[in-house]
Amino acid sequence: MKGSFPIDKFRTVATPFYYYDTELLRQTLDAIKSETDKHSNYHVHYAVKANANPKVLRVISQAGFGADCVSGGEIKAALENGFPAHKIVYAGVGKSDWEINLGLDAGIAYFNVESIPELEVINELAKAKGKIAKVSFRINPNVGAHTHANITTGLAENKFGIDMADMEKVIEIAAGMNHVEFIGLHFHIGSQILEMGDFVALCNRVNELQDQLERHHIQVQNINVGGGLGIDYHHPNEVPIPSFDEYFRTYHKHLNLRPGQQLHFELGRAVVGQCGSLITKVLYVKQATYKQFAIVDSGMTDLIRPALYQAFHCIENLSNDEPKETYDVVGPICESSDVFVKAFDLNRCHRGDLLAIRSAGAYGEIMASGYNCRELPKGYTTEDFV
Ligand SMILES: *Cc1c(COP(=O)(O)O)cnc(C)c1O
């Protein structure tokens, strides 16, 4: 797969930078569409927080996807990059007044509301504008996910969503308000989920809640099951596209939708994760007593996932095919956690070699910081190098 990187062209720009393989991104979007096209009521809103690079957003909006936003800034980014307002949904536990107003003015599809105080504010702000805000309630389903503890979101202990036990109460409160219209239920149990059983558990919970609502003659237009499908960080070349067939089949088989109900998904990582790589240069190879370090010019400021979540990313030496040796690949930042990988086998490294840190398309560039007064990494796509 070294061949799929335009290495000679990489030499013409400064490192470190993100590289997005737009051909793979388009193939991934096609794979999703070929599954969702089987069901006229399935709709995918791309989770903008995974990667808001304008070039990436444009490819996704042009493919016809909606956008799932978690801030006013993301709503702006989505609108600026081709997502129509009626395909934008907005979630978040702490929506500021200006963000709610932005959503109301733009005419987004609906707000995923996470508390009663927030519902009251949306009702007030919509009233001031003489509008009716469509709202969906994010319910905390108390379903665990087999993933890193920092990225589970659907447990009762997490800050997200409205307690299941309060579901009917909030629906009743909304019914008594003149400037909100209740249209759906929203769930999101976590990220980097590879066990379909976790999604089955969510389906079972949603079925229970729907039965409960039906007994009270409450109708729901939309069910939104969030995102969370993981990618194979260990095999970016062998598994470049997640198994969307299995994912959508799981929902089709286990979720009992009512006639006419729409099913919404909010995939982020699974859409953009594998198409991105962080391209970095080897500055020094340092021999220590028990190991050797490849010291590179990118660090946790460019890609924080290893430091923040103990995440693993495959690394490839794009510059040569010499026999493999074992390295700790580390960055230049003054933090001991600024390590990309320990004891990893790479084709022998030399000063100036280009390395690709793979599977970095999601929660990479977007989480970059300027710590140590570093410049933010740039993002390039395949089209930038033709
Ligand atoms: C982060 C997030 C997503 C996307 O999660 P992925 O694991 O990247 O698919 C979807 N919905 C909500 C509400 C989120 O916060």
Coordinates of N, CA and C in Angstrom, one line a residue, residues 11 15 279-283 285 295-297 316-322 327 347-356:
R11 N 7.1 15.4 -0.6 CA 8.4 16.1 -0.3 C 8.3 17.6 -0.6
T15 N 6.3 19.2 6.7 CA 5.7 18.2 7.7 C 5.7 18.9 9.0
I279 N 1.3 12.6 8.3 CA 2.6 12.3 7.7 C 3.7 13.2 8.4
T280 N 4.7 12.5 8.9 CA 5.7 13.1 9.7 C 7.1 12.7 9.3
K281 N 8.1 13.5 9.6 CA 9.5 13.2 9.2 C 10.3 12.8 10.4
V282 N 11.2 11.8 10.2 CA 12.1 11.4 11.3 C 13.2 12.5 11.4
L283 N 13.3 13.0 12.6 CA 14.3 14.0 12.9 C 15.6 13.3 13.3
V285 N 17.3 9.5 15.0 CA 17.2 8.1 15.6 C 18.2 8.0 16.8
I295 N 12.6 9.7 16.7 CA 12.1 11.0 17.2 C 11.6 11.7 15.9
V296 N 10.3 12.1 15.9 CA 9.7 12.6 14.7 C 9.2 14.1 14.9
D297 N 8.8 14.8 13.8 CA 8.5 16.2 14.0 C 7.0 16.4 14.3
E316 N 3.9 3.4 9.3 CA 4.6 2.9 8.1 C 5.8 3.8 7.8
N317 N 6.9 3.3 7.5 CA 8.0 4.1 6.9 C 7.8 4.1 5.4
L318 N 7.5 5.3 4.9 CA 7.2 5.4 3.4 C 8.5 5.6 2.6
S319 N 9.6 5.8 3.3 CA 10.8 6.2 2.5 C 11.7 5.0 2.1
N320 N 11.6 3.9 2.8 CA 12.5 2.8 2.4 C 12.0 1.4 2.9
D321 N 12.6 0.4 2.3 CA 12.2 -1.0 2.6 C 13.3 -1.8 3.2
E322 N 14.2 -1.1 3.9 CA 15.2 -1.8 4.6 C 14.6 -2.7 5.7
Y327 N 11.3 0.2 17.3 CA 11.4 1.6 17.7 C 10.3 2.0 18.7
N347 N 10.4 -0.4 9.0 CA 11.6 -0.5 8.1 C 12.6 0.5 8.7
R348 N 13.9 0.1 8.7 CA 14.9 0.9 9.4 C 14.8 2.4 9.1
C349 N 14.9 3.2 10.1 CA 14.6 4.6 10.0 C 15.9 5.4 9.9
H350 N 15.9 6.5 9.1 CA 17.0 7.4 8.9 C 16.4 8.8 9.1
R351 N 17.3 9.7 9.4 CA 16.9 11.1 9.5 C 16.3 11.5 8.1
G352 N 15.2 12.1 8.1 CA 14.6 12.6 6.8 C 13.5 11.6 6.3
D353 N 13.5 10.4 6.8 CA 12.4 9.5 6.3 C 11.0 10.0 6.6
L354 N 10.1 9.7 5.7 CA 8.7 10.1 6.0 C 8.0 8.9 6.5
L355 N 7.2 9.1 7.6 CA 6.4 8.1 8.2 C 5.0 8.4 8.1
A356 N 4.1 7.4 7.9 CA 2.7 7.7 7.9 C 2.1 7.0 9.1

